[in-house]
Coordinates of C-alpha atoms and ligand atoms in Angstrom, one line a residue:
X1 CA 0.0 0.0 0.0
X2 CA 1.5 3.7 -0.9
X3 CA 2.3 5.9 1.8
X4 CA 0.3 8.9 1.9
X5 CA 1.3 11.6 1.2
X6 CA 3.2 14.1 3.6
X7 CA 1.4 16.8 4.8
X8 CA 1.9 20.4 3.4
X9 CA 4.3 22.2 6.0
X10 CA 2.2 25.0 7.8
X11 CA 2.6 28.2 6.5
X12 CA 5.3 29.5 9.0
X13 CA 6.4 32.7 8.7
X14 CA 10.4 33.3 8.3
X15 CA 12.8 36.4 8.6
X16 CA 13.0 38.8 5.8
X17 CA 16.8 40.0 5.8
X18 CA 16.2 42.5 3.2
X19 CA 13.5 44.0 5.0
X20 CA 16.2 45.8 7.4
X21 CA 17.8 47.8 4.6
X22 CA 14.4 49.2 3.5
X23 CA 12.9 50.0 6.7
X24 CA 16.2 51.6 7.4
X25 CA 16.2 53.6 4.2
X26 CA 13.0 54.7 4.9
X27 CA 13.5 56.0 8.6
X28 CA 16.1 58.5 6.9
X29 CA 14.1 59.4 3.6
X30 CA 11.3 60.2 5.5
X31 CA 12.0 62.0 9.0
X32 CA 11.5 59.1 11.2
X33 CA 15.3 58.2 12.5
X34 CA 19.0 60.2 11.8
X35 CA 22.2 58.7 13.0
X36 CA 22.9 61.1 15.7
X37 CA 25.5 64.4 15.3
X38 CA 25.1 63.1 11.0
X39 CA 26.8 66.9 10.6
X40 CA 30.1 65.2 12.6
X41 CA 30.0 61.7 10.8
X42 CA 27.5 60.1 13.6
X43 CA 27.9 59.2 16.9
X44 CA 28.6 55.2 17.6
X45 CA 24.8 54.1 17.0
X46 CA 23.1 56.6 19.0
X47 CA 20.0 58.1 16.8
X48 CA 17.8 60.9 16.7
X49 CA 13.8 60.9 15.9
X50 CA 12.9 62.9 13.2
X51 CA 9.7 64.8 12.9
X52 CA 7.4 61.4 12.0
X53 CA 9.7 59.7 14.2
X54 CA 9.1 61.4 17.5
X55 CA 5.2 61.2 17.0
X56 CA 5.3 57.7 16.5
X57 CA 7.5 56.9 19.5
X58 CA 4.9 59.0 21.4
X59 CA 2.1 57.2 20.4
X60 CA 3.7 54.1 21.2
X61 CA 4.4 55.3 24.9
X62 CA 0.8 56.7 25.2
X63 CA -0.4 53.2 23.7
X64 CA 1.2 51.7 26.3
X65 CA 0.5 54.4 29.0
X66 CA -3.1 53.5 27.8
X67 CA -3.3 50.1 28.6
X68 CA -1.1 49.9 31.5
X69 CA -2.2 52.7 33.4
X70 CA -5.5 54.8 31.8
X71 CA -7.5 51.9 31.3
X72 CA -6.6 49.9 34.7
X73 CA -7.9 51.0 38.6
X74 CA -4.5 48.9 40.1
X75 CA -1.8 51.0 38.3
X76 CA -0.4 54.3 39.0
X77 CA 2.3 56.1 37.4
X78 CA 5.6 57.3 38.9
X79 CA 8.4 59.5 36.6
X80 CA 11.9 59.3 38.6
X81 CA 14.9 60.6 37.9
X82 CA 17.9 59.1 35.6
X83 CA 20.3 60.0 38.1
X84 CA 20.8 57.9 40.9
X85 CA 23.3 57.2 43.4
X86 CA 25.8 54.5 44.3
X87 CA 23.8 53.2 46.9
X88 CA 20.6 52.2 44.8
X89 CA 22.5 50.2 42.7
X90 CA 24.6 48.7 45.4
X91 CA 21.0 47.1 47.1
X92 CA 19.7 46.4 43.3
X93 CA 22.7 44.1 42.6
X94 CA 23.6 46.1 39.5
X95 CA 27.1 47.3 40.9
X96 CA 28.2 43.7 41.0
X97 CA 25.8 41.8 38.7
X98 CA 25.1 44.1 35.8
X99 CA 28.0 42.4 33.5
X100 CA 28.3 41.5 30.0
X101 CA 31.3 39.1 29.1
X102 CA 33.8 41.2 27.2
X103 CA 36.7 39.5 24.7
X104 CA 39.3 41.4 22.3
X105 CA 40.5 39.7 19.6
X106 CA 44.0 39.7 19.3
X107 CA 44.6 40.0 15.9
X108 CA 41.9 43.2 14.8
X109 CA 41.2 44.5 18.3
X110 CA 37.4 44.6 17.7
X111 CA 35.6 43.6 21.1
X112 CA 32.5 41.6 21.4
X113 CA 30.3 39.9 24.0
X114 CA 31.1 36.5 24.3
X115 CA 27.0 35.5 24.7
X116 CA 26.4 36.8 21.3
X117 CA 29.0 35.5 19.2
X118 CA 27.6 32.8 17.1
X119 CA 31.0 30.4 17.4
X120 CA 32.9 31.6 20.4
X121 CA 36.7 30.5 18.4
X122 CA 35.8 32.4 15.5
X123 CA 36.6 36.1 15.5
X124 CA 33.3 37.8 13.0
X125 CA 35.0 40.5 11.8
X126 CA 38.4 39.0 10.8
X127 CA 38.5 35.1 10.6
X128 CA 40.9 34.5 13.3
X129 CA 40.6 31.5 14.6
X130 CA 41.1 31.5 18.6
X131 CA 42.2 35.1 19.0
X132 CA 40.3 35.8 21.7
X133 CA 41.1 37.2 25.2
X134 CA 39.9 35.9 28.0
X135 CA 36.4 36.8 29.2
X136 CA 36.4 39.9 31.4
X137 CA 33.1 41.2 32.7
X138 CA 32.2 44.2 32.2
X139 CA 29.8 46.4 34.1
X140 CA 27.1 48.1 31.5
X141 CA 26.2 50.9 33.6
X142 CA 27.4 54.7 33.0
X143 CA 29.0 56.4 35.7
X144 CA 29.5 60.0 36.4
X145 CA 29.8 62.8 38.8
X146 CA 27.2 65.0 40.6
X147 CA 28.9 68.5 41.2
X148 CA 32.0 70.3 40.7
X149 CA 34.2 68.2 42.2
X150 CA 35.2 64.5 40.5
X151 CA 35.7 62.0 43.3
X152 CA 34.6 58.7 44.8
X153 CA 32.3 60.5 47.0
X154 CA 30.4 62.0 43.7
X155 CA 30.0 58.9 41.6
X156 CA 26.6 58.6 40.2
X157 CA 24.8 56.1 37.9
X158 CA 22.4 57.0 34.8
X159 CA 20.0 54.5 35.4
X160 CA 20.4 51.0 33.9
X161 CA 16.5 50.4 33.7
X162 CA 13.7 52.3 34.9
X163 CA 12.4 49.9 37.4
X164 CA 14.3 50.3 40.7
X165 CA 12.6 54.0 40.9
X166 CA 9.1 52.1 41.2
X167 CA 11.0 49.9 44.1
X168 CA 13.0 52.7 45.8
X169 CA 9.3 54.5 45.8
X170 CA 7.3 51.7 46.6
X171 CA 6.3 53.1 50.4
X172 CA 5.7 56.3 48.7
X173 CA 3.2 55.3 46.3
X174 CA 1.5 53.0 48.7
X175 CA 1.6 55.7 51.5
X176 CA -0.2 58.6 49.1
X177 CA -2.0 56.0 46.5
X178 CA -4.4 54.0 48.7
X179 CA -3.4 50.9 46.2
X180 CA -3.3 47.7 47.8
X181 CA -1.6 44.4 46.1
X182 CA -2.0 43.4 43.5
X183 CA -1.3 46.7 42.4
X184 CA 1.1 48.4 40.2
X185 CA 3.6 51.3 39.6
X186 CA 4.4 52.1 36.0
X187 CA 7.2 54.4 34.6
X188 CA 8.4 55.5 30.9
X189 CA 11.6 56.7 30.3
X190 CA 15.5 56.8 29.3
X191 CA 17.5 54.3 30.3
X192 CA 21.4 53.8 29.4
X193 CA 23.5 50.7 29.3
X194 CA 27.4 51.1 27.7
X195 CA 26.4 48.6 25.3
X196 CA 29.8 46.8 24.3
X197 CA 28.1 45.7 21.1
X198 CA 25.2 48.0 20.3
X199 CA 23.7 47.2 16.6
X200 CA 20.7 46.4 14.2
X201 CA 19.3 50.3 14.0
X202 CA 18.1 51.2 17.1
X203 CA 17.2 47.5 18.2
X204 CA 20.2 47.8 21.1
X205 CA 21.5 51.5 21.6
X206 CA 23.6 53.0 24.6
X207 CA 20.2 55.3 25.1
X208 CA 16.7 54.1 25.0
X209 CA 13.7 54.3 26.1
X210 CA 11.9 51.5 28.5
X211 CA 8.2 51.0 29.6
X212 CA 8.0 49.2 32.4
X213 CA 5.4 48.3 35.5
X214 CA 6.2 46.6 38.6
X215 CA 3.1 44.4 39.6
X216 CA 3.0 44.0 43.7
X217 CA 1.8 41.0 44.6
X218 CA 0.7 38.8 47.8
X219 CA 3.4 35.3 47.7
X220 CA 1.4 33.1 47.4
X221 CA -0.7 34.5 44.0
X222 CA 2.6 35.6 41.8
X223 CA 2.7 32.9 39.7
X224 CA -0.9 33.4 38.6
X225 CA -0.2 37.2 38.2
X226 CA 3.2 36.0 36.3
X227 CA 0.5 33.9 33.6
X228 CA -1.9 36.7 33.3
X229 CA 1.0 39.1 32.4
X230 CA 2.7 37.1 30.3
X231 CA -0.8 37.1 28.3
X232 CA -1.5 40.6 28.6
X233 CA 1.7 41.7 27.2
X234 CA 1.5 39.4 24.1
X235 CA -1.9 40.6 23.0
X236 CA -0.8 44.4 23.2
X237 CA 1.3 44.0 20.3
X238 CA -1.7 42.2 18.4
X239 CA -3.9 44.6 19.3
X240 CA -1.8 47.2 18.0
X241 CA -1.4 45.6 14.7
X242 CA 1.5 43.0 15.1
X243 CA 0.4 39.8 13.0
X244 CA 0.2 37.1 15.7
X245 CA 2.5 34.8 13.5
X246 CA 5.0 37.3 13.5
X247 CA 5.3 37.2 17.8
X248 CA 6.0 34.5 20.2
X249 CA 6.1 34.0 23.8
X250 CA 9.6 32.2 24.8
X251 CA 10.7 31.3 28.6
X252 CA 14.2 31.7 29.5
X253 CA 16.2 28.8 30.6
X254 CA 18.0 28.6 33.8
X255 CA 21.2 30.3 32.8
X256 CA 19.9 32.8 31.0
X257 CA 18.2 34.5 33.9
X258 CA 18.9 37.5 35.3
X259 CA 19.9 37.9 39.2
X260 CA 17.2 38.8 40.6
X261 CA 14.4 36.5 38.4
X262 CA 12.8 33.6 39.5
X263 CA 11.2 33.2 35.6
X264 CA 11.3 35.1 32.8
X265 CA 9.5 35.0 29.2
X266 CA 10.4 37.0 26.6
X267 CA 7.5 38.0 24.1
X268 CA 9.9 37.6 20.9
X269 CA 9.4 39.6 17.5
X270 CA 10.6 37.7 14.0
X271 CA 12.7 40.4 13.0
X272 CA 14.7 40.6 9.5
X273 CA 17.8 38.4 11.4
X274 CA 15.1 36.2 13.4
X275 CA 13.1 35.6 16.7
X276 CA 14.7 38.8 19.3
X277 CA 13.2 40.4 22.2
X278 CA 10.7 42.8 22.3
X279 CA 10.2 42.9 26.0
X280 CA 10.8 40.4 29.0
X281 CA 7.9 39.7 31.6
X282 CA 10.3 38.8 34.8
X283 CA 8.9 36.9 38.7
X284 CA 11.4 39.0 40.6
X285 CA 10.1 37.5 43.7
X286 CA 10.4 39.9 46.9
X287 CA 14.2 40.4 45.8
X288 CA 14.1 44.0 45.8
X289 CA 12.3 44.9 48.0
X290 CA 14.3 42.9 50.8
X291 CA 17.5 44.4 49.0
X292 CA 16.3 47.9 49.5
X293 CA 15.0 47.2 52.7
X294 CA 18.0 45.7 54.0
X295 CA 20.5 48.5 52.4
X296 CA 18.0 51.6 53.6
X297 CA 16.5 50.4 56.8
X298 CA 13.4 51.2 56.2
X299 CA 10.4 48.5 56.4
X300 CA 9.1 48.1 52.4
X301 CA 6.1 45.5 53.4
X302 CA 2.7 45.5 53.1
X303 CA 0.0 44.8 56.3
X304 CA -2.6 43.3 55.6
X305 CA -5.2 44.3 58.2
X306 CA -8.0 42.0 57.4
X307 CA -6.1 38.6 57.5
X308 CA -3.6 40.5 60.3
X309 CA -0.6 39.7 58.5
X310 CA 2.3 41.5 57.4
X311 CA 4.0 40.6 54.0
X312 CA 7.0 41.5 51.4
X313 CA 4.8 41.8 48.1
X314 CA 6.1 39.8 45.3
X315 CA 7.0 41.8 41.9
X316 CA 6.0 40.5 39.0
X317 CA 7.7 43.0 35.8
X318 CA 6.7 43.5 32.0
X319 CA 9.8 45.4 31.0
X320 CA 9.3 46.8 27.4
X321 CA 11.4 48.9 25.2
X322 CA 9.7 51.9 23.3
X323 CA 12.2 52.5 20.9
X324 CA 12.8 48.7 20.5
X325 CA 8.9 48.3 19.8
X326 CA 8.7 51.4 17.5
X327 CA 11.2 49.6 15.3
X328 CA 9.4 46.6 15.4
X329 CA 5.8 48.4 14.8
X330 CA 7.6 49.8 11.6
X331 CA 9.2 46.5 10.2
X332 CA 5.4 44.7 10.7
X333 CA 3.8 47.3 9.2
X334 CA 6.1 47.8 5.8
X335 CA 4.4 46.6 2.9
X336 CA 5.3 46.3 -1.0
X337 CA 2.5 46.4 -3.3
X338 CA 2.0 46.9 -7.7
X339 CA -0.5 49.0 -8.1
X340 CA -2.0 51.1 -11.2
X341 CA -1.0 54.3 -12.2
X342 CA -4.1 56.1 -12.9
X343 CA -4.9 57.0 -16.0
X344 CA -2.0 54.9 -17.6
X345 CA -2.7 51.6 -17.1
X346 CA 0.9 51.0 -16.1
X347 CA 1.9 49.5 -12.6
X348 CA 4.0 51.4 -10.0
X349 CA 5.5 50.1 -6.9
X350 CA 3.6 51.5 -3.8
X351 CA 5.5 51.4 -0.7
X352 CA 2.8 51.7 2.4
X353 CA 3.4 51.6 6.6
X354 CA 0.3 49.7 7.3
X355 CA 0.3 51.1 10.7
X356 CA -2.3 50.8 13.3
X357 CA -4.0 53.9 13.4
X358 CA -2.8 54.7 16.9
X359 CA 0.7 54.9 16.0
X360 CA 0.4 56.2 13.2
X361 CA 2.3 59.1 13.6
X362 CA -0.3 61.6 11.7
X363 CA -3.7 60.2 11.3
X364 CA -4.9 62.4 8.5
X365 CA -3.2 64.8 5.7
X366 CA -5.0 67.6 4.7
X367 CA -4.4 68.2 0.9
X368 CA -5.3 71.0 -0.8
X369 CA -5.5 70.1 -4.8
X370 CA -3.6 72.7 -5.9
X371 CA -1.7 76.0 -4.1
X372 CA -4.3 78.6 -5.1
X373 CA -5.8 81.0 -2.9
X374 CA -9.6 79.7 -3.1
X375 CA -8.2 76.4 -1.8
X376 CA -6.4 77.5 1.1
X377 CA -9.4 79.2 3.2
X378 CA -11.3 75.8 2.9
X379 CA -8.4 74.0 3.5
X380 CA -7.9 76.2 6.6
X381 CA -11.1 75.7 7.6
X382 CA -11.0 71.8 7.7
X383 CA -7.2 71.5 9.4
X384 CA -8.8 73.5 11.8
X385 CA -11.6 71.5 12.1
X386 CA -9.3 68.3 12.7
X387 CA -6.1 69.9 14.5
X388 CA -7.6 69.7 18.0
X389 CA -8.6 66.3 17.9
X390 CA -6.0 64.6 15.7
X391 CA -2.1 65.1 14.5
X392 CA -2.5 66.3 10.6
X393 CA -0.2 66.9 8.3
X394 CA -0.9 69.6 5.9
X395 CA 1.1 69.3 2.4
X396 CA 0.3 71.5 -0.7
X397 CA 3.0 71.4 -3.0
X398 CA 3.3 68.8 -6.1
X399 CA 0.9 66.6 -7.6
X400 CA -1.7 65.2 -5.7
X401 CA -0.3 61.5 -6.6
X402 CA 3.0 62.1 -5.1
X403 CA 1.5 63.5 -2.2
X404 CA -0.5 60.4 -1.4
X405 CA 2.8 58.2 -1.9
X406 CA 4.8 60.4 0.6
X407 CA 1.5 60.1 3.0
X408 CA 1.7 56.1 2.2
X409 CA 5.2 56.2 3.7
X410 CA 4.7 57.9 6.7
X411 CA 1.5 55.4 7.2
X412 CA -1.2 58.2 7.7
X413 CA -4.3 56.5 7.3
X414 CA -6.2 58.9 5.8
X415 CA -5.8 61.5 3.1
X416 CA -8.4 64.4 2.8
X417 CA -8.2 66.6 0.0
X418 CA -9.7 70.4 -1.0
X419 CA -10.3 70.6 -4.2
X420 CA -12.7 73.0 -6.8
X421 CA -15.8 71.1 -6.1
X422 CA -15.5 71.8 -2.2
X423 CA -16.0 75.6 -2.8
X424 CA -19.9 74.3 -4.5
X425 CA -20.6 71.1 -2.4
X426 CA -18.6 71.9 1.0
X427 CA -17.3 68.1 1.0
X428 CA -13.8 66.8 0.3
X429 CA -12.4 63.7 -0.5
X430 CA -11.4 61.2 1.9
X431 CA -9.2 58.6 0.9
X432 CA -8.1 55.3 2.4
X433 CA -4.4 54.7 2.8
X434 CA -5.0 50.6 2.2
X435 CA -7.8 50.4 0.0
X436 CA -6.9 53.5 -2.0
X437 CA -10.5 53.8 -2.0
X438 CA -11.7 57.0 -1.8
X439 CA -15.4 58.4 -0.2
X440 CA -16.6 62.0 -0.6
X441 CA -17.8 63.1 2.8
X442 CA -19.0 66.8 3.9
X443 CA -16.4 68.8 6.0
X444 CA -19.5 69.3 8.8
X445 CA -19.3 65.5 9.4
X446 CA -15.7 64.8 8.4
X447 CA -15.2 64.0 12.5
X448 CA -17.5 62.2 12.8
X449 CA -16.5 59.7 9.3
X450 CA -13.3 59.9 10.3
X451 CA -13.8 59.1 14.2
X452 CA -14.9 55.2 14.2
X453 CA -12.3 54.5 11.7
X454 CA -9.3 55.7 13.5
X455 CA -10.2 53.7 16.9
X456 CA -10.9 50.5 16.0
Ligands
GAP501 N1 13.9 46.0 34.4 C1 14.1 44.8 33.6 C2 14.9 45.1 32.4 O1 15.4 46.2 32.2 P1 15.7 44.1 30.2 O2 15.2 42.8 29.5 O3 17.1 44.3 30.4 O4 14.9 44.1 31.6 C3 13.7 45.4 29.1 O5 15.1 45.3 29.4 C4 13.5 45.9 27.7 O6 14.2 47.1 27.4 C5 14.0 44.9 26.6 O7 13.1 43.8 26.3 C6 14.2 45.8 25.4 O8 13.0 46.0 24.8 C7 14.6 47.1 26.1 N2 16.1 47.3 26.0 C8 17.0 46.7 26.9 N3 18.2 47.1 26.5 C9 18.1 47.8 25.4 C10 19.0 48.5 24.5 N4 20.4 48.5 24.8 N5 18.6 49.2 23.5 C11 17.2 49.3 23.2 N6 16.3 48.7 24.0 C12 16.7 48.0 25.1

C-alpha cells in the first residue's frame, strides 16, 4: 500500500533579511530616525527621531500608558529621575551583577560579548581562529559625577532600567496612593547601558527608552499574576497591529536569567535576522524589596489588616522597550504592493506603513488640490476642524499622486483633500491609505467619518 502523502508544511512565517535595509532607508528618507550628530560623521549608533519619528514613538508610549495605566484602577504612574546614586544600585545588585562578558580579539582589536557571538573560536570580523582574550566582565552601567568636584564620594549612575525607581518609591506610592496588592507602579523613560556591542538600528543603543510596570503582589498568587501578564503583554502588540505569527512567547532557561528573576519569558518579535526580544515579563520574587529594605532600613512591606498579616509583596515586571517596539511596529507594518497608475494603465510600486491607526504618527493629511488661494481658506477651515482632535499633516505642494505616496510612507491612514468642487458642495475627498479607495464626505461631518475609523 503507498504511503500517503506528507502533509503540506504549515505556512510559517520566516525572517526577511532584506526588510532591514528598507525600513532603514525609509527611517532617513522620510524624518522618522537620523544617526545622531550626522553633521560630525554620527555618533557610535546613537540616533535621533525625526519629525514622523518622535510622534510615533509618542504614540507608542501613550499606547502603552493607555493600557497599562489609563484603562486599569491597580496601576499608578511614577516618573523618577535618571540620576541615581551608588547606593541604589549597590542594594539592586547592579554594581556587581550588571556584567556583559567582554573579549578582544588579538589580531583586529574589535571587542565583542562573548554570549552573542555565534561560534565563540571564530573572531566575525576577521577570521581568526582562537584570538580571543579571556572573558572579562564588564559592568554596563554609566558612571558620572554630581557636582564640581570629580571623586569617589560624587560617583553617580544613569540608570540601567527604569524599574528600581518604582521599588526605591514603593512606600511612597502606597503611602499617598491607597493601592493595595495586587497593584502596580508604571514608569516610561530613558534608560542607558554602555552597550559593548550595540547594533541592528536602534534594536540595542547605549540610550533608550523603557516601559516598564512593577506588579505587587501577595506570595502566594505571583505565579498566577506571572501567567496573566505574560498574556497581557502578548496581545498588546496584536492589538496594535503585530500579526500574531510574527510574535511568540519564549521562557528563559535557567542560565539565561537575570539575578534577581525567579522566571522570565520574553514575548519575541521575527525580525529581518530572526526571533529577538521585544520585552521580557520577569517573577522578581520579593528580591528587591528585601535588597532595599535591608541596604536603607526602612520597612518596604505591606500589612494586611484583614487577615492580620504583614508581608513583602512579590514583583512581577513587563519590561518593554519603546524605541525597540517602534522599530518593530515599523518592520510589521512595511508593505510592498504593484499597483495602477491612474490614468496609464501601467503598474507602480507603492510602498505603504500599514500602521495601526494609533501609532500612526499623523492620522490624517490635509491636501489642498492645488496652491491657489480659493483652496487654502477651505483647507484652513478643515485643518482646523481636525487639529484639536487629531495630529494632521498639511502638504500643498506637487501633484496630488505624489503626495499620497509620501503620505503612504509615513503610514497616515487617511488622506483628505480640497479641491474646486469643495467651494460648491462643502465636502472633500477622503481617501483610504490601504484600499486607496476614496469616499466623498462633507467637511461638517468629516469628524464624525473619520472618528470610528481611526479607533478601531
Ligand atoms: N527591568 C528589567 C529590564 O530592564 P531588560 O530585559 O534588560 O529588563 C527590558 O530590558 C526591555 O528594554 C528589553 O526587552 C528591550 O525592549 C529594552 N532594552 C533593553 N536594553 C536595550 C538597549 N540596549 N537598546 C534598546 N532597548 C533595550
Amino acid at each position: 500500500m503507498s504511503e500517503a502523502p506528507a502533509p503540506e508544511p504549515l505556512d510559517v512565517e520566516s525572517p526577511d533579511p532584506a526588510l532591514f535595509d528598507k525600513v532603514v532607508n525609509l527611517c532617513k528618507r522620510r524624518g522618522f530616525v537620523f544617526p545622531s550628530a550626522e553633521i560630525y560623521g554620527g555618533f557610535r549608533s546613537t540616533y535621533d527621531y525625526g519629525p514622523v519619528g518622535v510622534l510615533l514613538l509618542r504614540n507608542v508610549k501613550e499606547a502603552w500608558w493607555r493600557s497599562m495605566v489609563q484603562f486599569r484602577h491597580d496601576v499608578v504612574g511614577l516618573d523618577a529621575a535618571i540620576l541615581s546614586p551608588p547606593a541604589v544600585w549597590e542594594a539592586s545588585g547592579h554594581l556587581q551583577n550588571f556584567t556583559d562578558p567582554l573579549v578582544d580579539c588579538r589580531v583586529c582589536r574589535e571587542r565583542f560579548r562573548l554570549d552573542k557571538l555565534d561560534d565563540p573560536e571564530v573572531c566575525p570580523n576577521c577570521g581568526a581562529k582562537q584570538s580571543f582574550t579571556e572573558a572579562r566582565q564588564f559592568n554596563l552601567m554609566f558612571r558620572t559625577y554630581a557636582g564640581p568636584v570629580e571623586g569617589a564620594g560624587a560617583e553617580v549612575f544613569l540608570r540601567p532600567e527604569t524599574a528600581q525607581g518604582m521599588f526605591v518609591n514603593f512606600k511612597n506610592v502606597l503611602e499617598t496612593s491607597r493601592k493595595r496588592p495586587p497593584f502596580g507602579i508604571a514608569q516610561v523613560g530613558k534608560s542607558f547601558r554602555n552597550e559593548i556591542t550595540p547594533g541592528n538600528f536602534v534594536f540595542r543603543t547605549r540610550e533608550f527608552e523603557q516601559m516598564e510596570m512593577e506588579y505587587f503582589v501577595p506570595p502566594a498568587e505571583a505565579g498566577k499574576w506571572y501567567e496573566y501578564w505574560c498574556a497581557e503583554r502578548l496581545d498588546w502588540y496584536v492589538g496594535l497591529g503585530i500579526p500574531a505569527a510574527k510574535l511568540r512567547l519564549r521562557a528563559h532557561d535557567a542560565d539565561e536569567l537575570s539575578h534577581y528573576s525567579a522566571g522570565t519569558s520574553d514575548v519575541e518579535f521575527l525580525f529581518p535576522w530572526g526571533w529577538d526580544e521585544l520585552e521580557g515579563i520577569a517573577n522578581r520574587t520579593d528580591y528587591d524589596l528585601r535588597q532595599h529594605a535591608e541596604h536603607s532600613g526602612e520597612r518596604l512591606e505591606y500589612f494586611d489588616q484583614a487577615a492580620g498579616e504583614r508581608y513583602v509583596p512579590h514583583v512581577i515586571e513587563p519590561a518593554a522597550g519603546a524605541t525597540r517596539a517602534a522599530m518593530a511596529f515599523l518592520m510589521a507594518a512595511y508593505d510592498e504592493e504593484e499597483v495602477a497608475r491612474e490614468g496609464q494603465g501601467k503598474g507602480e510600486l507603492r510602498t505603504v506603513l500599514r500602521l495601526h491607526p494609533r501609532i500612526a504618527p499623523y492620522k490624517v493629511a490635509v491636501l489642498p488640490l492645488s496652491k491657489k488661494p480659493e483652496l487654502q481658506a477651505p483647507a484652513n477651515e478643515v485643518l482646523g476642524l481636525l487639529q484639536p482632535h487629531l495630529m494632521c499633516d498639511y502638504d500643498e505642494t506637487q501633484a496630488i499622486g505624489r503626495r499620497y505616496r509620501r503620505q503612504d510612507e509615513l503610514g497616515t491612514p487617511f488622506c483628505v483633500t480640497v479641491d474646486f468642487d469643495t467651494l460648491d458642495d462643502h465636502a472633500v475627498t477622503v481617501r483610504d491609505r490601504d484600499t486607496m479607495a476614496q469616499d466623498r464626505v462633507s467637511i461638517a461631518g468629516l469628524l464624525d467619518h473619520l472618528d470610528p475609523r481611526l479607533d478601531p
